[in-house]
mmCIF file of C-alpha atoms in Angstrom:
data_model
loop_
_atom_site.group_PDB
_atom_site.id
_atom_site.type_symbol
_atom_site.label_atom_id
_atom_site.label_comp_id
_atom_site.label_asym_id
_atom_site.label_seq_id
_atom_site.Cartn_x
_atom_site.Cartn_y
_atom_site.Cartn_z
ATOM 1 C CA UNK A 1 -24.918 13.496 -40.394
ATOM 2 C CA UNK A 2 -22.358 12.378 -37.879
ATOM 3 C CA UNK A 3 -19.582 10.295 -39.427
ATOM 4 C CA UNK A 4 -18.872 6.785 -38.158
ATOM 5 C CA UNK A 5 -15.592 6.604 -36.161
ATOM 6 C CA UNK A 6 -12.839 4.861 -38.094
ATOM 7 C CA UNK A 7 -10.346 2.228 -37.029
ATOM 8 C CA UNK A 8 -7.785 4.974 -36.642
ATOM 9 C CA UNK A 9 -10.113 6.947 -34.334
ATOM 10 C CA UNK A 10 -10.550 3.989 -32.002
ATOM 11 C CA UNK A 11 -6.846 3.160 -32.105
ATOM 12 C CA UNK A 12 -5.919 6.670 -30.974
ATOM 13 C CA UNK A 13 -8.783 6.749 -28.460
ATOM 14 C CA UNK A 14 -7.493 3.518 -26.902
ATOM 15 C CA UNK A 15 -4.058 5.043 -26.409
ATOM 16 C CA UNK A 16 -5.585 8.257 -25.033
ATOM 17 C CA UNK A 17 -7.639 6.161 -22.571
ATOM 18 C CA UNK A 18 -4.417 4.505 -21.422
ATOM 19 C CA UNK A 19 -2.874 7.940 -20.840
ATOM 20 C CA UNK A 20 -5.942 9.118 -18.895
ATOM 21 C CA UNK A 21 -5.786 6.014 -16.685
ATOM 22 C CA UNK A 22 -2.070 6.544 -16.073
ATOM 23 C CA UNK A 23 -2.647 10.197 -15.161
ATOM 24 C CA UNK A 24 -5.261 9.103 -12.629
ATOM 25 C CA UNK A 25 -2.802 6.552 -11.258
ATOM 26 C CA UNK A 26 -0.188 9.301 -10.975
ATOM 27 C CA UNK A 27 -2.670 11.354 -8.914
ATOM 28 C CA UNK A 28 -3.323 8.342 -6.678
ATOM 29 C CA UNK A 29 0.421 7.796 -6.297
ATOM 30 C CA UNK A 30 0.937 11.372 -5.122
ATOM 31 C CA UNK A 31 -1.781 10.683 -2.556
ATOM 32 C CA UNK A 32 0.042 7.515 -1.483
ATOM 33 C CA UNK A 33 3.291 9.437 -0.993
ATOM 34 C CA UNK A 34 1.593 11.942 1.313
ATOM 35 C CA UNK A 35 -0.155 9.109 3.178
ATOM 36 C CA UNK A 36 3.198 7.383 3.790
ATOM 37 C CA UNK A 37 4.663 10.568 5.297
ATOM 38 C CA UNK A 38 1.534 11.148 7.374
ATOM 39 C CA UNK A 39 1.648 7.609 8.781
ATOM 40 C CA UNK A 40 5.248 8.105 9.882
ATOM 41 C CA UNK A 41 4.404 11.224 11.882
ATOM 42 C CA UNK A 42 1.321 9.618 13.473
ATOM 43 C CA UNK A 43 3.443 6.659 14.525
ATOM 44 C CA UNK A 44 5.779 9.060 16.311
ATOM 45 C CA UNK A 45 2.925 10.766 18.136
ATOM 46 C CA UNK A 46 1.527 7.411 19.241
ATOM 47 C CA UNK A 47 4.836 6.406 20.826
ATOM 48 C CA UNK A 48 5.459 9.790 22.460
ATOM 49 C CA UNK A 49 1.897 9.977 23.796
ATOM 50 C CA UNK A 50 2.157 6.522 25.343
ATOM 51 C CA UNK A 51 5.394 7.378 27.116
ATOM 52 C CA UNK A 52 3.823 10.640 28.319
ATOM 53 C CA UNK A 53 0.753 8.801 29.632
ATOM 54 C CA UNK A 54 2.514 5.879 31.314
ATOM 55 C CA UNK A 55 5.020 8.232 33.004
ATOM 56 C CA UNK A 56 2.104 10.419 34.172
ATOM 57 C CA UNK A 57 3.328 13.385 32.173
ATOM 58 C CA UNK A 58 6.954 13.201 33.264
ATOM 59 C CA UNK A 59 8.554 11.956 30.043
ATOM 60 C CA UNK A 60 8.790 13.336 26.482
ATOM 61 C CA UNK A 61 6.293 16.179 26.955
ATOM 62 C CA UNK A 62 8.319 18.676 24.878
ATOM 63 C CA UNK A 63 8.952 16.113 22.117
ATOM 64 C CA UNK A 64 5.240 15.309 21.952
ATOM 65 C CA UNK A 65 4.289 18.981 21.466
ATOM 66 C CA UNK A 66 6.890 19.390 18.724
ATOM 67 C CA UNK A 67 5.637 16.241 17.009
ATOM 68 C CA UNK A 68 2.036 17.474 17.015
ATOM 69 C CA UNK A 69 3.210 20.516 15.028
ATOM 70 C CA UNK A 70 4.956 18.229 12.529
ATOM 71 C CA UNK A 71 1.801 16.127 12.187
ATOM 72 C CA UNK A 72 -0.296 19.204 11.481
ATOM 73 C CA UNK A 73 1.988 19.985 8.543
ATOM 74 C CA UNK A 74 1.821 16.391 7.285
ATOM 75 C CA UNK A 75 -1.961 16.450 7.623
ATOM 76 C CA UNK A 76 -2.212 19.634 5.547
ATOM 77 C CA UNK A 77 -0.094 17.995 2.837
ATOM 78 C CA UNK A 78 -2.345 14.922 2.920
ATOM 79 C CA UNK A 79 -5.477 17.070 2.577
ATOM 80 C CA UNK A 80 -3.888 18.939 -0.339
ATOM 81 C CA UNK A 81 -3.416 15.685 -2.272
ATOM 82 C CA UNK A 82 -7.149 14.957 -1.961
ATOM 83 C CA UNK A 83 -8.108 18.013 -4.010
ATOM 84 C CA UNK A 84 -7.017 16.669 -7.450
ATOM 85 C CA UNK A 85 -9.197 13.560 -6.996
ATOM 86 C CA UNK A 86 -12.118 13.693 -9.436
ATOM 87 C CA UNK A 87 -15.015 12.712 -7.147
ATOM 88 C CA UNK A 88 -17.548 13.240 -9.939
ATOM 89 C CA UNK A 89 -15.987 10.459 -11.993
ATOM 90 C CA UNK A 90 -16.727 7.664 -9.568
ATOM 91 C CA UNK A 91 -16.921 4.020 -10.519
ATOM 92 C CA UNK A 92 -16.918 0.574 -8.990
ATOM 93 C CA UNK A 93 -13.098 0.580 -8.923
ATOM 94 C CA UNK A 94 -12.954 3.580 -6.573
ATOM 95 C CA UNK A 95 -15.614 2.533 -4.039
ATOM 96 C CA UNK A 96 -13.243 1.055 -1.469
ATOM 97 C CA UNK A 97 -10.585 3.746 -2.007
ATOM 98 C CA UNK A 98 -13.058 6.560 -1.324
ATOM 99 C CA UNK A 99 -14.594 4.662 1.579
ATOM 100 C CA UNK A 100 -11.134 4.354 3.156
ATOM 101 C CA UNK A 101 -10.573 8.084 2.720
ATOM 102 C CA UNK A 102 -13.954 8.836 4.314
ATOM 103 C CA UNK A 103 -13.001 6.688 7.314
ATOM 104 C CA UNK A 104 -9.656 8.470 7.674
ATOM 105 C CA UNK A 105 -11.220 11.940 7.546
ATOM 106 C CA UNK A 106 -13.813 10.921 10.136
ATOM 107 C CA UNK A 107 -11.062 9.621 12.451
ATOM 108 C CA UNK A 108 -9.044 12.817 12.001
ATOM 109 C CA UNK A 109 -12.039 14.777 13.286
ATOM 110 C CA UNK A 110 -11.594 12.891 16.585
ATOM 111 C CA UNK A 111 -7.835 13.475 16.828
ATOM 112 C CA UNK A 112 -7.995 16.869 18.650
ATOM 113 C CA UNK A 113 -10.207 15.364 21.366
ATOM 114 C CA UNK A 114 -7.846 12.410 21.822
ATOM 115 C CA UNK A 115 -4.887 14.777 22.121
ATOM 116 C CA UNK A 116 -6.701 16.807 24.753
ATOM 117 C CA UNK A 117 -7.428 13.614 26.685
ATOM 118 C CA UNK A 118 -3.746 12.705 26.551
ATOM 119 C CA UNK A 119 -2.730 16.144 27.810
ATOM 120 C CA UNK A 120 -5.209 15.828 30.696
ATOM 121 C CA UNK A 121 -4.184 12.234 31.461
ATOM 122 C CA UNK A 122 -7.816 11.314 30.808
ATOM 123 C CA UNK A 123 -7.165 8.369 28.478
ATOM 124 C CA UNK A 124 -5.235 5.150 29.023
ATOM 125 C CA UNK A 125 -2.167 4.300 26.972
ATOM 126 C CA UNK A 126 -4.008 1.228 25.697
ATOM 127 C CA UNK A 127 -6.977 3.240 24.400
ATOM 128 C CA UNK A 128 -4.636 5.853 22.950
ATOM 129 C CA UNK A 129 -2.748 3.101 21.113
ATOM 130 C CA UNK A 130 -5.974 1.619 19.763
ATOM 131 C CA UNK A 131 -7.136 4.982 18.400
ATOM 132 C CA UNK A 132 -3.886 5.587 16.531
ATOM 133 C CA UNK A 133 -3.806 1.963 15.331
ATOM 134 C CA UNK A 134 -7.253 2.349 13.762
ATOM 135 C CA UNK A 135 -6.400 5.712 12.193
ATOM 136 C CA UNK A 136 -3.176 4.370 10.702
ATOM 137 C CA UNK A 137 -4.967 1.219 9.538
ATOM 138 C CA UNK A 138 -7.343 3.467 7.595
ATOM 139 C CA UNK A 139 -4.411 5.235 5.943
ATOM 140 C CA UNK A 140 -2.800 1.896 5.104
ATOM 141 C CA UNK A 141 -6.074 0.862 3.479
ATOM 142 C CA UNK A 142 -5.749 3.898 1.197
ATOM 143 C CA UNK A 143 -2.386 2.581 -0.050
ATOM 144 C CA UNK A 144 -3.805 -0.926 -0.455
ATOM 145 C CA UNK A 145 -6.829 0.271 -2.430
ATOM 146 C CA UNK A 146 -4.658 2.503 -4.604
ATOM 147 C CA UNK A 147 -2.675 -0.615 -5.535
ATOM 148 C CA UNK A 148 -5.877 -2.549 -6.133
ATOM 149 C CA UNK A 149 -7.272 -0.012 -8.644
ATOM 150 C CA UNK A 150 -3.973 0.230 -10.511
ATOM 151 C CA UNK A 151 -4.129 -1.217 -14.029
ATOM 152 C CA UNK A 152 -0.412 -0.989 -14.771
ATOM 153 C CA UNK A 153 1.742 -3.947 -13.619
ATOM 154 C CA UNK A 154 4.908 -1.942 -12.902
ATOM 155 C CA UNK A 155 3.022 0.670 -10.865
ATOM 156 C CA UNK A 156 1.085 -2.099 -9.110
ATOM 157 C CA UNK A 157 4.316 -3.880 -8.142
ATOM 158 C CA UNK A 158 5.782 -0.631 -6.794
ATOM 159 C CA UNK A 159 2.607 -0.003 -4.786
ATOM 160 C CA UNK A 160 2.567 -3.563 -3.413
ATOM 161 C CA UNK A 161 6.208 -3.271 -2.318
ATOM 162 C CA UNK A 162 5.421 0.070 -0.664
ATOM 163 C CA UNK A 163 2.237 -1.173 0.994
ATOM 164 C CA UNK A 164 3.871 -4.250 2.514
ATOM 165 C CA UNK A 165 6.866 -2.271 3.731
ATOM 166 C CA UNK A 166 4.727 0.471 5.301
ATOM 167 C CA UNK A 167 2.487 -2.212 6.834
ATOM 168 C CA UNK A 168 5.565 -3.895 8.324
ATOM 169 C CA UNK A 169 6.757 -0.509 9.542
ATOM 170 C CA UNK A 170 3.373 0.003 11.218
ATOM 171 C CA UNK A 171 3.698 -3.336 13.013
ATOM 172 C CA UNK A 172 7.133 -2.131 14.142
ATOM 173 C CA UNK A 173 5.473 1.075 15.371
ATOM 174 C CA UNK A 174 2.871 -0.897 17.315
ATOM 175 C CA UNK A 175 5.645 -3.022 18.791
ATOM 176 C CA UNK A 176 7.379 0.187 19.886
ATOM 177 C CA UNK A 177 4.142 1.469 21.452
ATOM 178 C CA UNK A 178 3.435 -1.687 23.459
ATOM 179 C CA UNK A 179 7.089 -1.970 24.465
ATOM 180 C CA UNK A 180 7.052 1.618 25.768
ATOM 181 C CA UNK A 181 4.039 0.792 27.919
ATOM 182 C CA UNK A 182 5.639 -2.344 29.376
ATOM 183 C CA UNK A 183 9.132 -0.973 29.968
ATOM 184 C CA UNK A 184 7.843 2.299 31.434
ATOM 185 C CA UNK A 185 5.675 0.308 33.858
ATOM 186 C CA UNK A 186 8.588 -2.033 34.562
ATOM 187 C CA UNK A 187 6.512 -5.139 33.797
ATOM 188 C CA UNK A 188 4.890 -7.092 30.973
ATOM 189 C CA UNK A 189 1.677 -9.089 31.182
ATOM 190 C CA UNK A 190 1.455 -12.374 29.282
ATOM 191 C CA UNK A 191 -1.054 -10.842 26.873
ATOM 192 C CA UNK A 192 1.297 -7.938 26.100
ATOM 193 C CA UNK A 193 4.172 -10.367 25.563
ATOM 194 C CA UNK A 194 2.012 -12.422 23.179
ATOM 195 C CA UNK A 195 0.972 -9.279 21.350
ATOM 196 C CA UNK A 196 4.570 -8.136 20.868
ATOM 197 C CA UNK A 197 5.521 -11.619 19.615
ATOM 198 C CA UNK A 198 2.614 -11.549 17.139
ATOM 199 C CA UNK A 199 3.701 -8.114 15.917
ATOM 200 C CA UNK A 200 7.252 -9.382 15.384
ATOM 201 C CA UNK A 201 5.960 -12.320 13.316
ATOM 202 C CA UNK A 202 3.686 -10.032 11.311
ATOM 203 C CA UNK A 203 6.668 -7.815 10.466
ATOM 204 C CA UNK A 204 8.579 -10.762 9.044
ATOM 205 C CA UNK A 205 5.626 -11.662 6.800
ATOM 206 C CA UNK A 206 5.314 -8.112 5.471
ATOM 207 C CA UNK A 207 9.008 -7.702 4.794
ATOM 208 C CA UNK A 208 9.130 -11.053 2.970
ATOM 209 C CA UNK A 209 6.331 -9.824 0.671
ATOM 210 C CA UNK A 210 8.175 -6.518 0.248
ATOM 211 C CA UNK A 211 11.316 -8.355 -0.869
ATOM 212 C CA UNK A 212 9.303 -10.246 -3.501
ATOM 213 C CA UNK A 213 8.238 -7.018 -5.235
ATOM 214 C CA UNK A 214 10.989 -4.567 -4.331
ATOM 215 C CA UNK A 215 13.656 -3.286 -6.688
ATOM 216 C CA UNK A 216 17.346 -3.734 -5.891
ATOM 217 C CA UNK A 217 18.110 -0.481 -4.048
ATOM 218 C CA UNK A 218 15.397 -0.490 -1.321
ATOM 219 C CA UNK A 219 15.953 -4.229 -0.774
ATOM 220 C CA UNK A 220 19.666 -3.538 -0.181
ATOM 221 C CA UNK A 221 18.785 -0.655 2.159
ATOM 222 C CA UNK A 222 16.584 -3.007 4.181
ATOM 223 C CA UNK A 223 19.337 -5.627 4.535
ATOM 224 C CA UNK A 224 21.725 -2.913 5.693
ATOM 225 C CA UNK A 225 19.229 -1.582 8.236
ATOM 226 C CA UNK A 226 18.638 -5.028 9.705
ATOM 227 C CA UNK A 227 22.401 -5.330 10.202
ATOM 228 C CA UNK A 228 22.659 -1.978 12.024
ATOM 229 C CA UNK A 229 23.275 -1.549 15.746
ATOM 230 C CA UNK A 230 19.689 -0.419 16.437
ATOM 231 C CA UNK A 231 18.374 -3.753 15.148
ATOM 232 C CA UNK A 232 20.716 -5.695 17.442
ATOM 233 C CA UNK A 233 19.754 -3.453 20.390
ATOM 234 C CA UNK A 234 16.086 -4.121 19.632
ATOM 235 C CA UNK A 235 16.709 -7.861 19.563
ATOM 236 C CA UNK A 236 18.439 -7.773 22.963
ATOM 237 C CA UNK A 237 15.485 -5.961 24.520
ATOM 238 C CA UNK A 238 13.041 -8.301 22.788
ATOM 239 C CA UNK A 239 14.812 -11.126 24.597
ATOM 240 C CA UNK A 240 14.286 -9.266 27.889
ATOM 241 C CA UNK A 241 10.559 -9.160 27.156
ATOM 242 C CA UNK A 242 10.446 -12.847 26.164
ATOM 243 C CA UNK A 243 12.245 -13.893 29.398
ATOM 244 C CA UNK A 244 10.129 -11.661 31.642
ATOM 245 C CA UNK A 245 8.065 -13.595 34.219
ATOM 246 C CA UNK A 246 5.257 -12.535 36.530
ATOM 247 C CA UNK A 247 6.789 -11.020 39.668
ATOM 248 C CA UNK A 248 9.910 -9.780 37.877
ATOM 249 C CA UNK A 249 10.638 -6.068 37.602
ATOM 250 C CA UNK A 250 12.569 -4.016 35.097
ATOM 251 C CA UNK A 251 14.193 -0.565 35.494
ATOM 252 C CA UNK A 252 11.670 1.936 34.113
ATOM 253 C CA UNK A 253 14.493 3.895 32.474
ATOM 254 C CA UNK A 254 14.719 1.120 29.902
ATOM 255 C CA UNK A 255 11.519 2.570 28.449
ATOM 256 C CA UNK A 256 13.446 5.454 26.909
ATOM 257 C CA UNK A 257 16.237 3.147 25.708
ATOM 258 C CA UNK A 258 13.616 0.960 24.025
ATOM 259 C CA UNK A 259 11.911 3.988 22.508
ATOM 260 C CA UNK A 260 15.152 5.391 21.114
ATOM 261 C CA UNK A 261 16.284 2.042 19.642
ATOM 262 C CA UNK A 262 12.862 1.342 18.130
ATOM 263 C CA UNK A 263 12.657 4.895 16.806
ATOM 264 C CA UNK A 264 16.107 4.678 15.227
ATOM 265 C CA UNK A 265 15.033 1.507 13.430
ATOM 266 C CA UNK A 266 11.709 3.002 12.326
ATOM 267 C CA UNK A 267 13.396 6.211 11.136
ATOM 268 C CA UNK A 268 15.687 4.010 9.054
ATOM 269 C CA UNK A 269 12.585 2.338 7.634
ATOM 270 C CA UNK A 270 11.213 5.758 6.719
ATOM 271 C CA UNK A 271 14.357 6.413 4.654
ATOM 272 C CA UNK A 272 13.505 3.248 2.711
ATOM 273 C CA UNK A 273 9.904 4.432 2.345
ATOM 274 C CA UNK A 274 11.297 7.631 0.810
ATOM 275 C CA UNK A 275 13.223 5.559 -1.724
ATOM 276 C CA UNK A 276 10.125 3.492 -2.507
ATOM 277 C CA UNK A 277 7.923 6.553 -2.992
ATOM 278 C CA UNK A 278 10.542 8.224 -5.197
ATOM 279 C CA UNK A 279 10.699 5.095 -7.340
ATOM 280 C CA UNK A 280 6.902 5.010 -7.485
ATOM 281 C CA UNK A 281 6.751 8.633 -8.637
ATOM 282 C CA UNK A 282 9.440 8.017 -11.260
ATOM 283 C CA UNK A 283 7.630 4.948 -12.604
ATOM 284 C CA UNK A 284 4.386 6.950 -12.905
ATOM 285 C CA UNK A 285 6.125 9.807 -14.740
ATOM 286 C CA UNK A 286 7.926 7.434 -17.107
ATOM 287 C CA UNK A 287 4.740 5.517 -17.887
ATOM 288 C CA UNK A 288 2.766 8.672 -18.687
ATOM 289 C CA UNK A 289 5.603 10.018 -20.883
ATOM 290 C CA UNK A 290 5.991 6.708 -22.688
ATOM 291 C CA UNK A 291 2.278 6.454 -23.460
ATOM 292 C CA UNK A 292 2.150 10.112 -24.545
ATOM 293 C CA UNK A 293 5.124 9.613 -26.871
ATOM 294 C CA UNK A 294 3.472 6.536 -28.366
ATOM 295 C CA UNK A 295 0.278 8.490 -28.981
ATOM 296 C CA UNK A 296 2.225 11.251 -30.760
ATOM 297 C CA UNK A 297 4.039 8.653 -32.867
ATOM 298 C CA UNK A 298 0.742 7.011 -33.808
ATOM 299 C CA UNK A 299 -0.742 10.366 -34.767
ATOM 300 C CA UNK A 300 2.295 11.414 -36.805
ATOM 301 C CA UNK A 301 2.425 8.054 -38.575
ATOM 302 C CA UNK A 302 -1.236 8.153 -39.493
ATOM 303 C CA UNK A 303 -0.972 11.768 -40.685
ATOM 304 C CA UNK A 304 1.917 10.877 -42.997
ATOM 305 C CA UNK A 305 -0.084 8.008 -44.446
ATOM 306 C CA UNK A 306 -3.173 10.200 -44.716
ATOM 307 C CA UNK A 307 -1.626 12.006 -47.706
ATOM 308 C CA UNK A 308 -2.755 9.043 -49.799
ATOM 309 C CA UNK A 309 -6.301 8.719 -51.047
ATOM 310 C CA UNK A 310 -8.608 7.792 -48.205
ATOM 311 C CA UNK A 311 -9.994 4.240 -48.494
ATOM 312 C CA UNK A 312 -13.738 3.890 -49.135
ATOM 313 C CA UNK A 313 -14.051 1.121 -46.529
ATOM 314 C CA UNK A 314 -12.374 -0.036 -43.298
ATOM 315 C CA UNK A 315 -8.723 -0.642 -43.976
ATOM 316 C CA UNK A 316 -8.589 -3.671 -41.691
ATOM 317 C CA UNK A 317 -11.673 -5.264 -43.179
ATOM 318 C CA UNK A 318 -10.476 -4.923 -46.745
ATOM 319 C CA UNK A 319 -6.870 -5.911 -46.220
ATOM 320 C CA UNK A 320 -5.895 -9.024 -48.180
ATOM 321 C CA UNK A 321 -4.611 -11.363 -45.432
ATOM 322 C CA UNK A 322 -2.959 -13.625 -47.983
ATOM 323 C CA UNK A 323 -0.839 -10.813 -49.394
ATOM 324 C CA UNK A 324 2.480 -9.747 -47.912
ATOM 325 C CA UNK A 325 2.819 -6.879 -50.386
ATOM 326 C CA UNK A 326 3.298 -3.662 -48.411
ATOM 327 C CA UNK A 327 4.093 -1.490 -51.399
ATOM 328 C CA UNK A 328 1.966 1.511 -52.236
ATOM 329 C CA UNK A 329 -0.651 -0.047 -54.525
ATOM 330 C CA UNK A 330 -4.361 0.465 -54.915
ATOM 331 C CA UNK A 331 -6.666 -2.554 -55.123
ATOM 332 C CA UNK A 332 -10.430 -2.146 -55.108
ATOM 333 C CA UNK A 333 -9.929 1.391 -53.804
ATOM 334 C CA UNK A 334 -7.989 0.285 -50.700
ATOM 335 C CA UNK A 335 -4.614 1.770 -49.789
ATOM 336 C CA UNK A 336 -2.644 -1.352 -48.816
ATOM 337 C CA UNK A 337 0.202 0.549 -47.141
ATOM 338 C CA UNK A 338 -2.255 2.372 -44.897
ATOM 339 C CA UNK A 339 -4.071 -0.874 -44.178
ATOM 340 C CA UNK A 340 -0.882 -2.714 -43.290
ATOM 341 C CA UNK A 341 0.340 0.163 -41.082
ATOM 342 C CA UNK A 342 -2.898 0.336 -39.127
ATOM 343 C CA UNK A 343 -2.944 -3.442 -38.826
ATOM 344 C CA UNK A 344 0.576 -3.404 -37.407
ATOM 345 C CA UNK A 345 -0.366 -0.698 -34.876
ATOM 346 C CA UNK A 346 -3.423 -2.655 -33.737
ATOM 347 C CA UNK A 347 -1.401 -5.863 -33.411
ATOM 348 C CA UNK A 348 1.286 -4.076 -31.431
ATOM 349 C CA UNK A 349 -1.291 -2.549 -29.094
ATOM 350 C CA UNK A 350 -3.026 -5.905 -28.660
ATOM 351 C CA UNK A 351 0.268 -7.583 -27.736
ATOM 352 C CA UNK A 352 1.003 -4.754 -25.288
ATOM 353 C CA UNK A 353 -2.393 -5.182 -23.612
ATOM 354 C CA UNK A 354 -1.974 -8.971 -23.425
ATOM 355 C CA UNK A 355 1.419 -8.664 -21.743
ATOM 356 C CA UNK A 356 0.137 -6.004 -19.333
ATOM 357 C CA UNK A 357 -2.846 -8.176 -18.430
ATOM 358 C CA UNK A 358 -0.657 -11.199 -17.623
ATOM 359 C CA UNK A 359 1.786 -9.182 -15.506
ATOM 360 C CA UNK A 360 -1.061 -7.409 -13.728
ATOM 361 C CA UNK A 361 -2.768 -10.714 -12.864
ATOM 362 C CA UNK A 362 0.453 -11.993 -11.288
ATOM 363 C CA UNK A 363 1.011 -8.795 -9.307
ATOM 364 C CA UNK A 364 -2.552 -8.629 -8.001
ATOM 365 C CA UNK A 365 -2.511 -12.219 -6.774
ATOM 366 C CA UNK A 366 -0.808 -10.935 -3.634
ATOM 367 C CA UNK A 367 -3.531 -8.325 -3.122
ATOM 368 C CA UNK A 368 -6.283 -10.886 -3.622
ATOM 369 C CA UNK A 369 -4.689 -13.214 -1.080
ATOM 370 C CA UNK A 370 -4.487 -10.314 1.351
ATOM 371 C CA UNK A 371 -8.230 -9.698 0.934
ATOM 372 C CA UNK A 372 -9.028 -13.340 1.714
ATOM 373 C CA UNK A 373 -6.831 -13.310 4.830
ATOM 374 C CA UNK A 374 -8.480 -10.091 6.047
ATOM 375 C CA UNK A 375 -11.929 -11.638 5.433
ATOM 376 C CA UNK A 376 -10.992 -14.781 7.359
ATOM 377 C CA UNK A 377 -9.670 -12.651 10.238
ATOM 378 C CA UNK A 378 -12.960 -10.758 10.279
ATOM 379 C CA UNK A 379 -14.903 -14.025 10.498
ATOM 380 C CA UNK A 380 -12.813 -15.210 13.459
ATOM 381 C CA UNK A 381 -13.076 -11.837 15.214
ATOM 382 C CA UNK A 382 -16.868 -11.814 14.803
ATOM 383 C CA UNK A 383 -17.553 -15.464 15.632
ATOM 384 C CA UNK A 384 -15.113 -15.783 18.551
ATOM 385 C CA UNK A 385 -14.988 -12.228 19.850
ATOM 386 C CA UNK A 386 -11.187 -12.064 19.618
ATOM 387 C CA UNK A 387 -8.855 -9.234 18.641
ATOM 388 C CA UNK A 388 -7.315 -8.817 15.201
ATOM 389 C CA UNK A 389 -3.922 -9.943 16.536
ATOM 390 C CA UNK A 390 -5.457 -13.068 18.106
ATOM 391 C CA UNK A 391 -7.326 -13.895 14.904
ATOM 392 C CA UNK A 392 -4.145 -13.647 12.853
ATOM 393 C CA UNK A 393 -2.313 -15.752 15.440
ATOM 394 C CA UNK A 394 -4.945 -18.479 15.013
ATOM 395 C CA UNK A 395 -4.517 -18.426 11.248
ATOM 396 C CA UNK A 396 -0.739 -18.578 11.538
ATOM 397 C CA UNK A 397 -0.818 -21.385 14.108
ATOM 398 C CA UNK A 398 -3.293 -23.438 12.059
ATOM 399 C CA UNK A 399 -1.053 -23.034 9.011
ATOM 400 C CA UNK A 400 1.995 -24.201 10.964
ATOM 401 C CA UNK A 401 0.161 -27.160 12.508
ATOM 402 C CA UNK A 402 -1.215 -28.291 9.167
ATOM 403 C CA UNK A 403 1.948 -27.482 7.194
ATOM 404 C CA UNK A 404 -0.113 -25.249 4.913
ATOM 405 C CA UNK A 405 -0.057 -21.671 3.725
ATOM 406 C CA UNK A 406 -2.046 -19.071 5.666
ATOM 407 C CA UNK A 407 -4.037 -18.306 2.505
ATOM 408 C CA UNK A 408 -5.171 -21.959 2.352
ATOM 409 C CA UNK A 409 -6.403 -21.799 5.972
ATOM 410 C CA UNK A 410 -8.161 -18.496 5.271
ATOM 411 C CA UNK A 411 -9.853 -19.965 2.195
ATOM 412 C CA UNK A 412 -11.124 -22.936 4.245
ATOM 413 C CA UNK A 413 -12.521 -20.653 6.954
ATOM 414 C CA UNK A 414 -14.358 -18.537 4.373
ATOM 415 C CA UNK A 415 -15.761 -21.655 2.663
ATOM 416 C CA UNK A 416 -17.023 -23.146 5.953
ATOM 417 C CA UNK A 417 -18.535 -19.807 6.990
ATOM 418 C CA UNK A 418 -20.331 -19.462 3.646
ATOM 419 C CA UNK A 419 -21.681 -23.013 3.946
ATOM 420 C CA UNK A 420 -22.969 -22.404 7.486
ATOM 421 C CA UNK A 421 -24.570 -19.120 6.480
ATOM 422 C CA UNK A 422 -26.361 -20.773 3.538
ATOM 423 C CA UNK A 423 -27.714 -23.466 5.837
ATOM 424 C CA UNK A 424 -29.086 -20.898 8.281
ATOM 425 C CA UNK A 425 -30.575 -18.733 5.539
#
């Protein structure tokens, strides 16, 4: 007859479950690190390809070919980090993460054809930019979903800081791409100017969120980067774009100056990403080691107490709550020292879980707000037929006009949409 699991069995199983969850998080974090590197290389190819296209194959051809080789290596590393994922142990928490990965792999299947179109000058710089934007957005979603499935507050905070910084870096990459197109042409349309302005504003929002969750070192690196010469050079050329009027013309050579300044700034951002991913990896390793050490301590403690006569009933159930006597005595067949020790372990674990839950709720508030904003943007894009940038601009403008937070505007849009849908149902 199979014996009934004891309190001790469940106590140790709970700690082992925590270790298993942390090991899975560590696997996800290794995936996130490779995704961050992959994004950086794809951002480079997007900028080089745009310059190549707008200059009709006259600029940065050699650099583009070299970058494609670097991307192939980054892609192989990304694929390698997919192998440890246990696809047979799927649950509701991994649905969106795996869906994001499926989208990325599907988009990567189209990458060779897009590259061939670029080489043959058979695709516009705008369409090329959109393809890379969507591919990178899929990779960013992988980081976001990895943060969303995290059940450890410290790892979640590290992932949120990384996600917001890489998202801001992507907006900087898109700004570089659109700036290359405009400067290489020698002109900027009003829509391109508005798009660049929206991308600048989006960067500020991401980097503010990054600062809220970042540790001291990457935050200091970011302040130093924003005080560097490349940042000031970028700001001067941003002013050129803002002052540009229809009928004006700019020297096309500025395109390469813009690209180099933007690239210097983005490369500096990648150094910060490296710091963030190293911190993330260290946090994961420390968490797994800490939980493993605690499990060993629990096991050793229970083994040492197991030398006493085993109690005939659950130690916790039989423990006299009114007694503070922790000496080795036997009452009604119950080992009070064993009972008190197990009780203390359970209480300690319960307090640990309570604290983790509170910290996790606070950390994930940012992720939940992000989901609502993305949902509101989707509603505006669908109902008004506008781009993602235009939808976000509407949200931001409505928040400014009403002196409210963007999340409050997004919540109102979702509520109104739900009400209208229920009426039409």
